[in-house]
Coordinates of C-alpha atoms in Angstrom, one line a residue:
Chain A
M1 CA 32.7 -39.7 -53.9
T2 CA 32.4 -42.2 -56.7
E3 CA 34.8 -44.8 -55.3
P4 CA 32.7 -47.5 -53.5
L5 CA 33.1 -47.7 -49.7
D6 CA 35.0 -50.9 -49.2
V7 CA 37.5 -52.4 -46.7
R8 CA 40.6 -51.6 -48.8
R9 CA 39.7 -47.9 -49.1
L10 CA 39.1 -47.7 -45.3
Q11 CA 42.4 -49.4 -44.7
R12 CA 44.1 -46.7 -46.9
R13 CA 42.3 -43.9 -45.0
L14 CA 43.4 -45.4 -41.6
A15 CA 47.0 -45.9 -42.8
E16 CA 47.2 -42.3 -44.1
F17 CA 45.7 -41.0 -40.8
A18 CA 48.2 -42.8 -38.7
A19 CA 51.2 -41.9 -40.9
A20 CA 50.3 -38.2 -40.9
R21 CA 50.4 -38.2 -37.1
D22 CA 53.5 -40.4 -36.7
W23 CA 51.5 -43.0 -34.9
E24 CA 53.0 -46.0 -36.8
P25 CA 55.6 -46.8 -34.2
Y26 CA 52.8 -47.5 -31.7
H27 CA 51.0 -49.8 -34.1
T28 CA 52.8 -53.0 -33.4
P29 CA 50.6 -56.1 -33.8
K30 CA 50.6 -56.6 -30.0
N31 CA 49.5 -53.1 -29.3
L32 CA 46.8 -53.1 -32.0
V33 CA 45.4 -56.4 -30.7
S34 CA 45.2 -54.9 -27.2
A35 CA 43.4 -51.8 -28.6
L36 CA 41.0 -54.1 -30.5
S37 CA 40.2 -56.0 -27.3
V38 CA 39.8 -52.7 -25.3
E39 CA 37.3 -51.4 -27.9
A40 CA 35.4 -54.6 -27.9
S41 CA 35.1 -54.3 -24.1
E42 CA 33.9 -50.6 -24.4
L43 CA 31.2 -51.9 -26.7
M44 CA 30.3 -54.6 -24.2
E45 CA 30.1 -52.1 -21.4
I46 CA 27.0 -50.6 -23.0
F47 CA 25.3 -54.0 -22.7
Q48 CA 26.7 -55.3 -19.4
W49 CA 23.7 -54.6 -17.1
L50 CA 20.9 -55.1 -19.8
T51 CA 18.6 -58.0 -20.0
P52 CA 18.6 -59.9 -23.3
E53 CA 15.3 -58.2 -24.2
E54 CA 16.7 -54.7 -23.4
S55 CA 19.8 -55.5 -25.4
A56 CA 17.6 -56.1 -28.4
R57 CA 16.2 -52.6 -28.2
V58 CA 19.5 -50.8 -27.7
M59 CA 19.2 -48.8 -30.9
D60 CA 15.8 -47.3 -29.9
D61 CA 17.6 -44.7 -27.8
P62 CA 19.4 -42.2 -30.1
E63 CA 22.2 -41.5 -27.6
T64 CA 22.9 -45.2 -26.9
A65 CA 22.6 -46.0 -30.6
H66 CA 25.3 -43.4 -31.3
R67 CA 27.6 -44.9 -28.7
V68 CA 27.1 -48.4 -30.2
R69 CA 27.9 -47.1 -33.7
D70 CA 30.9 -45.3 -32.4
E71 CA 32.4 -48.4 -30.7
V72 CA 31.6 -50.6 -33.7
A73 CA 33.7 -48.2 -35.8
D74 CA 36.5 -48.4 -33.3
V75 CA 36.5 -52.2 -33.2
L76 CA 36.6 -52.3 -37.0
A77 CA 39.3 -49.7 -37.2
Y78 CA 41.7 -51.7 -35.1
L79 CA 40.8 -55.0 -36.7
L80 CA 41.6 -53.5 -40.2
Q81 CA 44.8 -51.8 -39.0
L82 CA 45.9 -55.1 -37.5
C83 CA 45.2 -57.0 -40.7
E84 CA 47.1 -54.3 -42.6
V85 CA 50.3 -54.7 -40.6
L86 CA 50.0 -58.5 -40.6
G87 CA 49.2 -58.8 -44.3
I88 CA 45.9 -60.5 -43.7
D89 CA 42.8 -60.1 -45.8
P90 CA 40.0 -60.4 -43.3
L91 CA 37.2 -61.0 -45.8
V92 CA 39.1 -63.9 -47.4
E93 CA 39.8 -65.4 -43.9
L94 CA 36.1 -65.2 -42.8
D95 CA 35.0 -66.7 -46.1
A96 CA 37.4 -69.6 -45.5
K97 CA 36.4 -69.9 -41.9
I98 CA 32.7 -70.3 -42.8
D99 CA 33.7 -73.0 -45.2
R100 CA 35.5 -74.8 -42.3
N101 CA 32.6 -74.3 -40.0
E102 CA 30.2 -75.8 -42.5
Q103 CA 32.3 -79.0 -42.3
R104 CA 32.6 -78.8 -38.5
F105 CA 28.9 -78.2 -37.8
P106 CA 26.9 -79.9 -40.5
R107 CA 23.4 -78.7 -41.1
P108 CA 20.9 -80.8 -39.0
E109 CA 19.1 -82.0 -42.1
D110 CA 22.3 -83.2 -43.7
Chain B
M1 CA 32.3 -67.6 -57.9
T2 CA 31.6 -64.4 -59.8
E3 CA 30.0 -62.4 -57.0
P4 CA 32.7 -60.2 -55.3
L5 CA 33.7 -61.0 -51.8
D6 CA 32.2 -58.2 -49.7
V7 CA 30.8 -57.6 -46.3
R8 CA 27.2 -57.9 -47.3
R9 CA 27.8 -61.3 -48.9
L10 CA 29.6 -62.5 -45.8
Q11 CA 26.8 -61.3 -43.6
R12 CA 24.3 -63.3 -45.7
R13 CA 26.5 -66.4 -45.4
L14 CA 26.7 -66.0 -41.6
A15 CA 22.9 -65.4 -41.3
E16 CA 22.1 -68.5 -43.4
F17 CA 24.6 -70.6 -41.4
A18 CA 23.0 -69.5 -38.1
A19 CA 19.4 -70.0 -39.3
A20 CA 20.1 -73.5 -40.6
R21 CA 21.3 -74.5 -37.2
D22 CA 18.6 -72.7 -35.2
W23 CA 21.2 -70.6 -33.5
E24 CA 19.3 -67.3 -33.9
P25 CA 17.8 -67.3 -30.4
Y26 CA 21.3 -67.2 -28.9
H27 CA 22.3 -64.3 -31.1
T28 CA 21.0 -61.4 -28.9
P29 CA 23.1 -58.3 -29.2
K30 CA 24.4 -58.8 -25.7
N31 CA 25.5 -62.4 -26.4
L32 CA 27.1 -61.4 -29.7
V33 CA 29.1 -58.6 -28.1
S34 CA 30.3 -61.0 -25.4
A35 CA 31.4 -63.5 -28.1
L36 CA 33.2 -60.7 -30.0
S37 CA 35.1 -59.7 -26.9
V38 CA 36.0 -63.3 -26.1
E39 CA 37.3 -63.8 -29.7
A40 CA 39.4 -60.5 -29.5
S41 CA 40.9 -61.9 -26.3
E42 CA 41.7 -65.3 -27.9
L43 CA 43.6 -63.3 -30.6
M44 CA 45.4 -61.3 -27.8
E45 CA 46.3 -64.6 -26.1
I46 CA 48.6 -65.3 -29.0
F47 CA 50.6 -62.1 -28.4
Q48 CA 50.5 -61.8 -24.6
W49 CA 54.0 -63.0 -23.8
L50 CA 55.7 -61.7 -26.9
T51 CA 58.0 -58.7 -27.1
P52 CA 56.9 -55.9 -29.5
E53 CA 59.6 -57.2 -31.9
E54 CA 58.4 -60.8 -31.7
S55 CA 54.8 -59.7 -32.3
A56 CA 55.9 -58.1 -35.6
R57 CA 57.2 -61.5 -36.8
V58 CA 54.1 -63.5 -35.7
M59 CA 53.2 -64.5 -39.3
D60 CA 56.6 -66.1 -39.9
D61 CA 55.6 -69.3 -38.2
P62 CA 53.0 -71.1 -40.3
E63 CA 51.1 -72.6 -37.3
T64 CA 50.9 -69.3 -35.4
A65 CA 49.9 -67.5 -38.6
H66 CA 47.1 -69.9 -39.0
R67 CA 45.9 -69.3 -35.5
V68 CA 46.0 -65.5 -36.1
R69 CA 44.0 -65.8 -39.3
D70 CA 41.5 -68.0 -37.7
E71 CA 40.9 -65.6 -34.7
V72 CA 40.7 -62.6 -37.0
A73 CA 38.0 -64.4 -38.9
D74 CA 36.1 -65.1 -35.6
V75 CA 36.3 -61.5 -34.5
L76 CA 35.0 -60.3 -37.9
A77 CA 32.3 -63.0 -37.9
Y78 CA 30.8 -61.7 -34.6
L79 CA 31.2 -58.1 -35.5
L80 CA 29.3 -58.6 -38.7
Q81 CA 26.6 -60.6 -37.0
L82 CA 26.2 -58.0 -34.3
C83 CA 25.9 -55.3 -37.0
E84 CA 23.3 -57.4 -38.8
V85 CA 21.0 -57.7 -35.8
L86 CA 21.4 -54.1 -34.9
G87 CA 20.9 -52.7 -38.4
I88 CA 24.4 -51.1 -38.5
D89 CA 26.6 -50.7 -41.6
P90 CA 30.1 -51.0 -40.1
L91 CA 31.9 -49.5 -43.2
V92 CA 29.7 -46.4 -43.1
E93 CA 30.3 -46.1 -39.4
L94 CA 34.1 -46.4 -39.7
D95 CA 34.1 -43.9 -42.6
A96 CA 32.2 -41.4 -40.4
K97 CA 34.4 -42.1 -37.4
I98 CA 37.6 -41.3 -39.4
D99 CA 35.9 -38.0 -40.5
R100 CA 35.3 -37.2 -36.8
N101 CA 38.8 -38.2 -35.8
E102 CA 40.3 -35.9 -38.5
Q103 CA 38.5 -33.0 -36.7
R104 CA 39.5 -34.2 -33.2
F105 CA 43.2 -34.9 -34.0
P106 CA 44.2 -32.4 -36.7
R107 CA 47.3 -33.2 -38.7
P108 CA 50.4 -31.7 -37.1
E109 CA 51.1 -29.5 -40.1
D110 CA 47.6 -28.1 -40.2
Chain C
M1 CA 49.1 -76.0 7.3
T2 CA 49.0 -73.7 10.2
E3 CA 49.7 -70.4 8.3
P4 CA 46.3 -68.9 7.3
L5 CA 45.5 -68.7 3.6
D6 CA 45.7 -65.1 2.7
V7 CA 46.6 -62.9 -0.2
R8 CA 50.2 -62.3 0.9
R9 CA 50.9 -66.0 1.2
L10 CA 49.5 -66.6 -2.3
Q11 CA 51.6 -63.8 -3.7
R12 CA 54.7 -65.4 -2.2
R13 CA 53.7 -68.8 -3.7
L14 CA 53.2 -67.2 -7.2
A15 CA 56.5 -65.3 -7.0
E16 CA 58.4 -68.5 -6.1
F17 CA 56.7 -70.4 -8.8
A18 CA 57.6 -67.8 -11.5
A19 CA 61.2 -67.4 -10.2
A20 CA 61.9 -71.2 -10.2
R21 CA 60.9 -71.3 -13.9
D22 CA 62.6 -68.1 -15.0
W23 CA 59.3 -66.6 -16.0
E24 CA 60.0 -63.2 -14.4
P25 CA 61.2 -61.5 -17.6
Y26 CA 57.8 -62.1 -19.2
H27 CA 56.0 -60.6 -16.2
T28 CA 56.1 -57.0 -17.3
P29 CA 53.0 -55.1 -16.0
K30 CA 51.8 -54.8 -19.6
N31 CA 52.0 -58.6 -20.2
L32 CA 50.4 -59.4 -16.8
V33 CA 47.5 -57.0 -17.6
S34 CA 47.0 -58.7 -21.0
A35 CA 47.0 -62.1 -19.3
L36 CA 44.5 -60.9 -16.7
S37 CA 42.2 -59.7 -19.4
V38 CA 42.6 -62.9 -21.4
E39 CA 41.7 -65.0 -18.3
A40 CA 38.7 -62.8 -17.6
S41 CA 37.5 -63.5 -21.1
E42 CA 38.0 -67.2 -20.7
L43 CA 35.7 -67.0 -17.7
M44 CA 33.2 -65.1 -19.7
E45 CA 33.3 -67.6 -22.5
I46 CA 31.6 -70.1 -20.1
F47 CA 28.7 -67.7 -19.8
Q48 CA 28.4 -66.2 -23.2
W49 CA 25.4 -68.2 -24.6
L50 CA 23.6 -68.7 -21.3
T51 CA 20.4 -66.9 -20.3
P52 CA 20.6 -64.9 -17.0
E53 CA 18.7 -67.8 -15.3
E54 CA 21.1 -70.5 -16.7
S55 CA 24.1 -68.4 -15.6
A56 CA 22.7 -68.5 -12.0
R57 CA 22.8 -72.3 -12.1
V58 CA 26.3 -72.7 -13.6
M59 CA 27.7 -74.4 -10.5
D60 CA 25.1 -77.2 -10.6
D61 CA 27.0 -79.0 -13.3
P62 CA 30.3 -80.4 -11.8
E63 CA 32.3 -80.1 -15.0
T64 CA 31.3 -76.5 -15.6
A65 CA 31.7 -75.7 -11.9
H66 CA 35.3 -76.9 -12.2
R67 CA 36.0 -74.7 -15.2
V68 CA 34.6 -71.7 -13.4
R69 CA 36.7 -72.3 -10.3
D70 CA 39.8 -72.8 -12.5
E71 CA 39.3 -69.6 -14.4
V72 CA 38.5 -67.6 -11.2
A73 CA 41.9 -68.9 -9.9
D74 CA 43.7 -67.7 -13.1
V75 CA 42.1 -64.3 -12.9
L76 CA 43.1 -63.9 -9.3
A77 CA 46.6 -65.2 -10.0
Y78 CA 47.4 -62.6 -12.6
L79 CA 45.7 -59.8 -10.6
L80 CA 48.0 -60.7 -7.6
Q81 CA 51.1 -60.9 -9.7
L82 CA 50.3 -57.6 -11.3
C83 CA 49.8 -56.0 -7.9
E84 CA 53.1 -57.6 -6.7
V85 CA 55.2 -56.1 -9.6
L86 CA 53.5 -52.7 -9.2
G87 CA 53.7 -52.5 -5.4
I88 CA 49.9 -52.3 -5.0
D89 CA 47.9 -53.8 -2.1
P90 CA 44.6 -54.8 -3.8
L91 CA 42.7 -55.2 -0.5
V92 CA 43.6 -51.7 0.6
E93 CA 42.7 -50.3 -2.8
L94 CA 39.3 -52.0 -2.8
D95 CA 38.5 -50.8 0.7
A96 CA 39.4 -47.2 -0.4
K97 CA 37.3 -47.6 -3.6
I98 CA 34.2 -48.7 -1.6
D99 CA 34.7 -45.6 0.6
R100 CA 34.7 -43.4 -2.6
N101 CA 31.7 -45.2 -4.0
E102 CA 29.7 -44.6 -0.9
Q103 CA 30.3 -40.9 -1.5
R104 CA 29.5 -41.1 -5.2
F105 CA 26.4 -43.3 -4.9
P106 CA 24.7 -42.3 -1.6
R107 CA 22.2 -44.7 -0.1
P108 CA 18.7 -44.0 -1.4
E109 CA 17.4 -43.4 2.1
D110 CA 20.2 -40.9 2.9
Chain D
M1 CA 39.1 -50.5 12.8
T2 CA 40.3 -53.6 14.7
E3 CA 38.9 -56.2 12.3
P4 CA 41.7 -57.2 9.8
L5 CA 41.3 -56.2 6.2
D6 CA 40.5 -59.5 4.5
V7 CA 38.6 -60.9 1.5
R8 CA 35.6 -61.9 3.5
R9 CA 35.2 -58.5 5.1
L10 CA 35.4 -56.8 1.7
Q11 CA 32.8 -59.2 0.3
R12 CA 30.5 -58.2 3.1
R13 CA 31.0 -54.5 2.4
L14 CA 30.3 -55.1 -1.3
A15 CA 27.2 -57.1 -0.6
E16 CA 25.8 -54.4 1.8
F17 CA 26.6 -51.7 -0.7
A18 CA 24.7 -53.5 -3.5
A19 CA 21.8 -54.5 -1.3
A20 CA 21.3 -50.9 0.0
R21 CA 21.0 -49.7 -3.6
D22 CA 18.8 -52.6 -4.8
W23 CA 21.5 -53.5 -7.3
E24 CA 21.2 -57.3 -6.6
P25 CA 18.9 -58.1 -9.5
Y26 CA 21.6 -56.9 -11.9
H27 CA 24.3 -59.1 -10.3
T28 CA 23.7 -62.3 -12.2
P29 CA 26.9 -64.3 -12.7
K30 CA 26.7 -63.5 -16.4
N31 CA 26.6 -59.7 -15.8
L32 CA 29.3 -59.8 -13.1
V33 CA 31.6 -61.7 -15.4
S34 CA 31.0 -59.1 -18.2
A35 CA 31.7 -56.3 -15.7
L36 CA 34.9 -58.1 -14.6
S37 CA 36.1 -58.4 -18.2
V38 CA 35.2 -54.7 -18.9
E39 CA 37.2 -53.5 -15.8
A40 CA 40.2 -55.7 -16.8
S41 CA 40.1 -54.0 -20.2
E42 CA 40.0 -50.6 -18.6
L43 CA 43.1 -51.5 -16.8
M44 CA 44.7 -52.7 -20.0
E45 CA 43.8 -49.5 -21.7
I46 CA 46.3 -47.7 -19.5
F47 CA 49.1 -49.9 -20.8
Q48 CA 48.1 -50.4 -24.5
W49 CA 50.4 -48.0 -26.2
L50 CA 53.3 -48.3 -23.7
T51 CA 56.6 -50.1 -24.3
P52 CA 57.4 -52.9 -21.9
E53 CA 59.9 -50.6 -20.2
E54 CA 57.4 -47.7 -19.9
S55 CA 54.9 -50.2 -18.5
A56 CA 57.3 -51.0 -15.7
R57 CA 57.4 -47.3 -14.7
V58 CA 53.7 -46.7 -14.7
M59 CA 53.5 -46.0 -11.0
D60 CA 56.0 -43.1 -11.2
D61 CA 53.3 -40.7 -12.4
P62 CA 50.9 -40.0 -9.6
E63 CA 47.9 -39.5 -11.9
T64 CA 48.5 -42.7 -13.8
A65 CA 49.2 -44.6 -10.6
H66 CA 45.8 -43.5 -9.2
R67 CA 44.1 -44.8 -12.3
V68 CA 45.9 -48.1 -12.0
R69 CA 45.0 -48.5 -8.3
D70 CA 41.4 -47.5 -9.1
E71 CA 41.0 -50.1 -11.9
V72 CA 42.7 -52.8 -9.8
A73 CA 40.1 -52.2 -7.1
D74 CA 37.3 -52.5 -9.7
V75 CA 38.6 -55.8 -11.1
L76 CA 38.9 -57.2 -7.5
A77 CA 35.4 -55.9 -6.6
Y78 CA 33.7 -57.7 -9.5
L79 CA 35.8 -60.9 -8.9
L80 CA 34.8 -61.0 -5.3
Q81 CA 31.1 -60.3 -6.0
L82 CA 31.1 -63.1 -8.6
C83 CA 32.7 -65.5 -6.1
E84 CA 30.0 -64.5 -3.6
V85 CA 27.1 -65.2 -5.8
L86 CA 28.6 -68.5 -7.1
G87 CA 29.7 -69.7 -3.6
I88 CA 33.4 -69.8 -4.6
D89 CA 36.3 -69.1 -2.2
P90 CA 38.9 -67.5 -4.6
L91 CA 41.9 -67.9 -2.2
V92 CA 41.2 -71.7 -1.9
E93 CA 40.8 -72.0 -5.6
L94 CA 44.1 -70.2 -6.3
D95 CA 45.9 -72.3 -3.8
A96 CA 44.6 -75.4 -5.4
K97 CA 45.5 -74.1 -8.9
I98 CA 49.1 -73.4 -7.9
D99 CA 49.3 -77.0 -6.6
R100 CA 48.0 -78.3 -10.0
N101 CA 50.4 -76.0 -11.9
E102 CA 53.4 -77.4 -9.8
Q103 CA 52.5 -80.8 -11.2
R104 CA 51.9 -79.5 -14.7
F105 CA 55.0 -77.4 -15.0
P106 CA 57.7 -79.2 -12.9
R107 CA 60.6 -77.1 -11.7
P108 CA 63.5 -77.3 -14.2
E109 CA 65.9 -78.7 -11.7
D110 CA 63.4 -81.5 -10.6

């Protein structure tokens, strides 16, 4: 595949996947946001009983590492589908948010 | 700015932002996952009393649209910071997950 | 007040409160579950950057203690309203669940 | 069983259950709040693709009804264990919160 792996291409894959299965009627913004929150919690479930130190070593165990990667993918999938239906570019929004945060939390040495 | 806006560049901006404020000790995987889940819920809060139809028009109101964009940015920020500390490439993981889902949920016409 | 403070009385207060404000149409099970999840996250937000040790002292600060109590109340409020609309007795369900867990996770000395 | 089923008795059962399995070290407030949030999301997962109307009929299907009851029990279990370790009486807090809400959202006819 020569096309670079970027957010737009993943959004197209997700849109085609949903369309081919007639899942679009389920993909209201409200439902996608719920699904995003559920997937974020499934990721958190992996960490809920770990100490901070154990949480830093979570990728050392191959099976746990796979679960983490899988849930990260699910969170991103619903975030990108939500942005698609709402017409939001998440990278532009994050770039603008970091700009605002730099105003709100000035560097200590400033 | 000539450098394209991509995930890697946003991760560098986030890492520099946290380092300049000595926030890194707080950014354990466990804490970042909690923050991700909290931000996903703040996004959901905007939609919680809306009908499916109202949720589809959420970007029509400028103030609500701003809140949605702001929370989307926060969700992405914590997801990218989590991936950074865990050494995960979220785009690669999502691409691989869509591949797996194509096996798991075959197209109806297949 | 001579009537004891119990779950049923709180459910009646919550139902009267919602009815007097015509909020019942918003209280679908789906919306109440979203609100429950949002409130649980608002509670988690208080703890998200704390170490385990700091989290154990959270009630020492009066202002933080008030926030915790307030969010605990919100979580319970939505849980009780959800149970009301679904016809579930949460105390009976928890009692039965502990019975099942005693089968599933036998005591080590057994 | 002659003792009435109330919150205090369920908290005692939960505390004995955890103590017998040496689970207490895991039950920091921070961890219990995460677990509460995860269980609230597992409850939400049942509803995430349902219409409001479908969500109102969720108890008609015996298998789904069992899942709902089971997750409601889990949410209450972690809420009560959290209140136990923090020294909070959730019924008192909710009663006080309804009082505050009656001030904050006066009845329309008032």
